[in-house]
Short mmCIF file of C-alpha atoms in Angstrom, two decimals:
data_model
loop_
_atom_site.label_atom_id
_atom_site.label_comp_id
_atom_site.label_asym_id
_atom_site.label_seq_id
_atom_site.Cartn_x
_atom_site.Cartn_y
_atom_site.Cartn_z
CA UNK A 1024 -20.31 16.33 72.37
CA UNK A 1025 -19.27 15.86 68.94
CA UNK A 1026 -20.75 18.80 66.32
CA UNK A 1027 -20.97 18.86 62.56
CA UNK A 1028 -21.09 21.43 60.31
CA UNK A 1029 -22.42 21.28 57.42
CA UNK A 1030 -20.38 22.81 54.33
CA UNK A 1031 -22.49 24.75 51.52
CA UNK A 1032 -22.23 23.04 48.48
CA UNK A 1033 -19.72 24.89 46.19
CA UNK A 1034 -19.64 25.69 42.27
CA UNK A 1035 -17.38 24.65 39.89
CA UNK A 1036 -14.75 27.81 39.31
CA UNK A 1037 -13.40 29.22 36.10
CA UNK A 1038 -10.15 26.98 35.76
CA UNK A 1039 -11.60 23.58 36.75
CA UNK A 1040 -14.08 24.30 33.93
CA UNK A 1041 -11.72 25.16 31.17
CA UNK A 1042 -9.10 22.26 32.03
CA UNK A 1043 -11.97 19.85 31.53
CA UNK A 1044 -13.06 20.86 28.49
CA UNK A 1045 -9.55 21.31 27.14
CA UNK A 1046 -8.89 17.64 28.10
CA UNK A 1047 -11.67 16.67 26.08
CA UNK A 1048 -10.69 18.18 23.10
CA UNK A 1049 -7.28 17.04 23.58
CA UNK A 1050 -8.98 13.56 23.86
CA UNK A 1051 -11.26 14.24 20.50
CA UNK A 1052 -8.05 15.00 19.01
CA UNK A 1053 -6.15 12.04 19.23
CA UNK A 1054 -9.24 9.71 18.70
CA UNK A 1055 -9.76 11.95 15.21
CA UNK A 1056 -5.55 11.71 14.57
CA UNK A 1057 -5.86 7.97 15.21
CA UNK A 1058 -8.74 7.38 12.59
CA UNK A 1059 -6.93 9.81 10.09
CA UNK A 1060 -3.40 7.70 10.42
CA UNK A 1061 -5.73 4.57 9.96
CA UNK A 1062 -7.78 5.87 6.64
CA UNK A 1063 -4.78 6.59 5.03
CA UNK A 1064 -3.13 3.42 5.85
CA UNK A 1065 -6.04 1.73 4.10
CA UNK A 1066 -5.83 3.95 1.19
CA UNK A 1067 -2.22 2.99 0.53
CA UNK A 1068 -3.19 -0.48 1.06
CA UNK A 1069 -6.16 -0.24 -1.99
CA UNK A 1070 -3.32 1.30 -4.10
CA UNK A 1071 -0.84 -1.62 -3.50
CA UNK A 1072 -3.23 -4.56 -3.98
CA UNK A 1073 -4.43 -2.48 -7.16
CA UNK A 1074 -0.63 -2.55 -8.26
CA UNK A 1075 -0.48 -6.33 -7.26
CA UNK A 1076 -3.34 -6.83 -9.54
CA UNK A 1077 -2.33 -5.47 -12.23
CA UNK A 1078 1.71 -7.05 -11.98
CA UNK A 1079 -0.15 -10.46 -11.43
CA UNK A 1080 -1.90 -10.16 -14.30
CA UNK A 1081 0.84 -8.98 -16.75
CA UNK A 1082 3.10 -12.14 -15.71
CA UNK A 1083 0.04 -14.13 -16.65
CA UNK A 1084 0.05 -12.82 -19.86
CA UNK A 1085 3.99 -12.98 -19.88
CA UNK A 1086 3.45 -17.09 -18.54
CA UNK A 1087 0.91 -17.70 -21.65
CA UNK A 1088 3.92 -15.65 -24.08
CA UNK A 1089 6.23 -17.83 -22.83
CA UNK A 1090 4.50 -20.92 -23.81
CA UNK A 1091 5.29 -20.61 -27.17
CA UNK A 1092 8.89 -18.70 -27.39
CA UNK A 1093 10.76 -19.27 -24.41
CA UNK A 1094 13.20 -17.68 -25.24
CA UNK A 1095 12.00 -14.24 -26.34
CA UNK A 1096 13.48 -11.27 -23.98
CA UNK A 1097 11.37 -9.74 -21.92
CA UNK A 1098 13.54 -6.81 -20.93
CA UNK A 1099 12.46 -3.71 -21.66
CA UNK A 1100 12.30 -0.10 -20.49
CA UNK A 1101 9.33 1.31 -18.38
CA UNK A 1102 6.68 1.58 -19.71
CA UNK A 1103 2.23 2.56 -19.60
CA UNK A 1104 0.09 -0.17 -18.26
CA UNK A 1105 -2.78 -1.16 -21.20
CA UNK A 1106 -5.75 0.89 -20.19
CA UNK A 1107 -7.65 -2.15 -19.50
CA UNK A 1108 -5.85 -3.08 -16.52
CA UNK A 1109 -5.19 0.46 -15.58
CA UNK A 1110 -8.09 2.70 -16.83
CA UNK A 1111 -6.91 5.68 -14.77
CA UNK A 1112 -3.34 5.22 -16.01
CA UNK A 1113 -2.14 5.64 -12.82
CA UNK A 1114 0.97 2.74 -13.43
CA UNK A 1115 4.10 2.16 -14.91
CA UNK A 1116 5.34 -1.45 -15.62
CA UNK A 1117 8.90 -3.13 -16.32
CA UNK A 1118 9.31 -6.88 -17.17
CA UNK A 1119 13.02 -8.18 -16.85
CA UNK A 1120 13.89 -11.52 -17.23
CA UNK A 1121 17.37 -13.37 -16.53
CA UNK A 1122 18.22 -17.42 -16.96
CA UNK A 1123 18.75 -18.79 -13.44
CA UNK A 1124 21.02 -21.51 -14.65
CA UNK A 1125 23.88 -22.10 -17.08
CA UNK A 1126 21.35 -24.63 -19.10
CA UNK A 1127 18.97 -21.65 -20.13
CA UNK A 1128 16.31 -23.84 -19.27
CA UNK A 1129 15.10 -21.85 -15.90
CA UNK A 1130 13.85 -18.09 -16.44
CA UNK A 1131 12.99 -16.20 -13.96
CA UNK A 1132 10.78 -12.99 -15.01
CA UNK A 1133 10.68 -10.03 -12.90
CA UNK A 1134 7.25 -7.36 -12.76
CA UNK A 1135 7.63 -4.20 -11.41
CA UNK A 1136 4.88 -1.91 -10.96
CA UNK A 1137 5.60 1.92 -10.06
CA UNK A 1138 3.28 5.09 -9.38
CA UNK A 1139 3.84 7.90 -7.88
CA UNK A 1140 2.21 8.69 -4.19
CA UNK A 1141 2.34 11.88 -1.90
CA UNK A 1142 4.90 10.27 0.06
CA UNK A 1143 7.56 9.61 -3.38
CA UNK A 1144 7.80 6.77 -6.07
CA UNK A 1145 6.63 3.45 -5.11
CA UNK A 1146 7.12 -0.12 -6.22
CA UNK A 1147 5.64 -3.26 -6.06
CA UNK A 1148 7.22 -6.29 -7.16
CA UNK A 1149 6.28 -10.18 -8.32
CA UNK A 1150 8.57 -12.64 -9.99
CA UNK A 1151 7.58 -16.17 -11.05
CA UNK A 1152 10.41 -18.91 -12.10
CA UNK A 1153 9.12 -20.94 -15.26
CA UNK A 1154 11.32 -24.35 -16.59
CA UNK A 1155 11.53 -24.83 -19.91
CA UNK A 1156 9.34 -27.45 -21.38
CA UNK A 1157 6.40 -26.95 -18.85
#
């Protein structure tokens, strides 16, 4: 004759209770460290197409110099973005410019856009090759 007996339901103890919840914080943690990493990715991002922006927009105004003196040098030192591009005056700009043949009659001109960030000095960078004559 087969029996059964039939166990009394036991609680949960002490330790199982504290390992759960201190895998769920554990598990909070890295959900919270994972969405921190990712804000501040996007943050840097915004800052670097804001520095894109505003390089883009000083070779435009370099493009419409160059129009009329193709030859003037662009070289110069760095220096403030105008406030209107950069209200918060966050940016620093440098325009160089070399001839990419022995004709002179291809420039290339050089933007570089710097600021400073938590993690050190950054730079962001656009060139644009104009022939003479166009």
């Amino acid at each position: 004759m087969n029996s059964f007996t039939i166990k009394s339901p036991r609680g949960i103890n002490l330790l199982e209770l504290i390992l759960a919840i201190a895998l769920c914080g554990m598990a909070l943690l890295a959900v919270i460290g994972v969405q921190w990493r990712h804000h501040k990715a996007l943050q840097k991002d915004e800052v670097r197409l804001e520095a894109r922006a505003v390089a883009s927009s000083i070779l435009d105004q370099v493009e419409v110099e160059l129009r009329t003196n193709f030859d003037g040098v662009y070289a110069i030192g760095l220096g403030p973005v105008s406030p209107d591009l950069d209200p918060e005056g966050r940016f620093q700009f440098l325009i160089a410019e070399n001839y990419d043949d022995l004709q002179g009659n291809l420039k290339r001109e050089q933007v570089e856009i710097h600021w400073d960030s938590p993690q050190g000095p950054r730079k962001e960078v656009l060139w644009c090759v104009y022939l003479r004559g166009e």
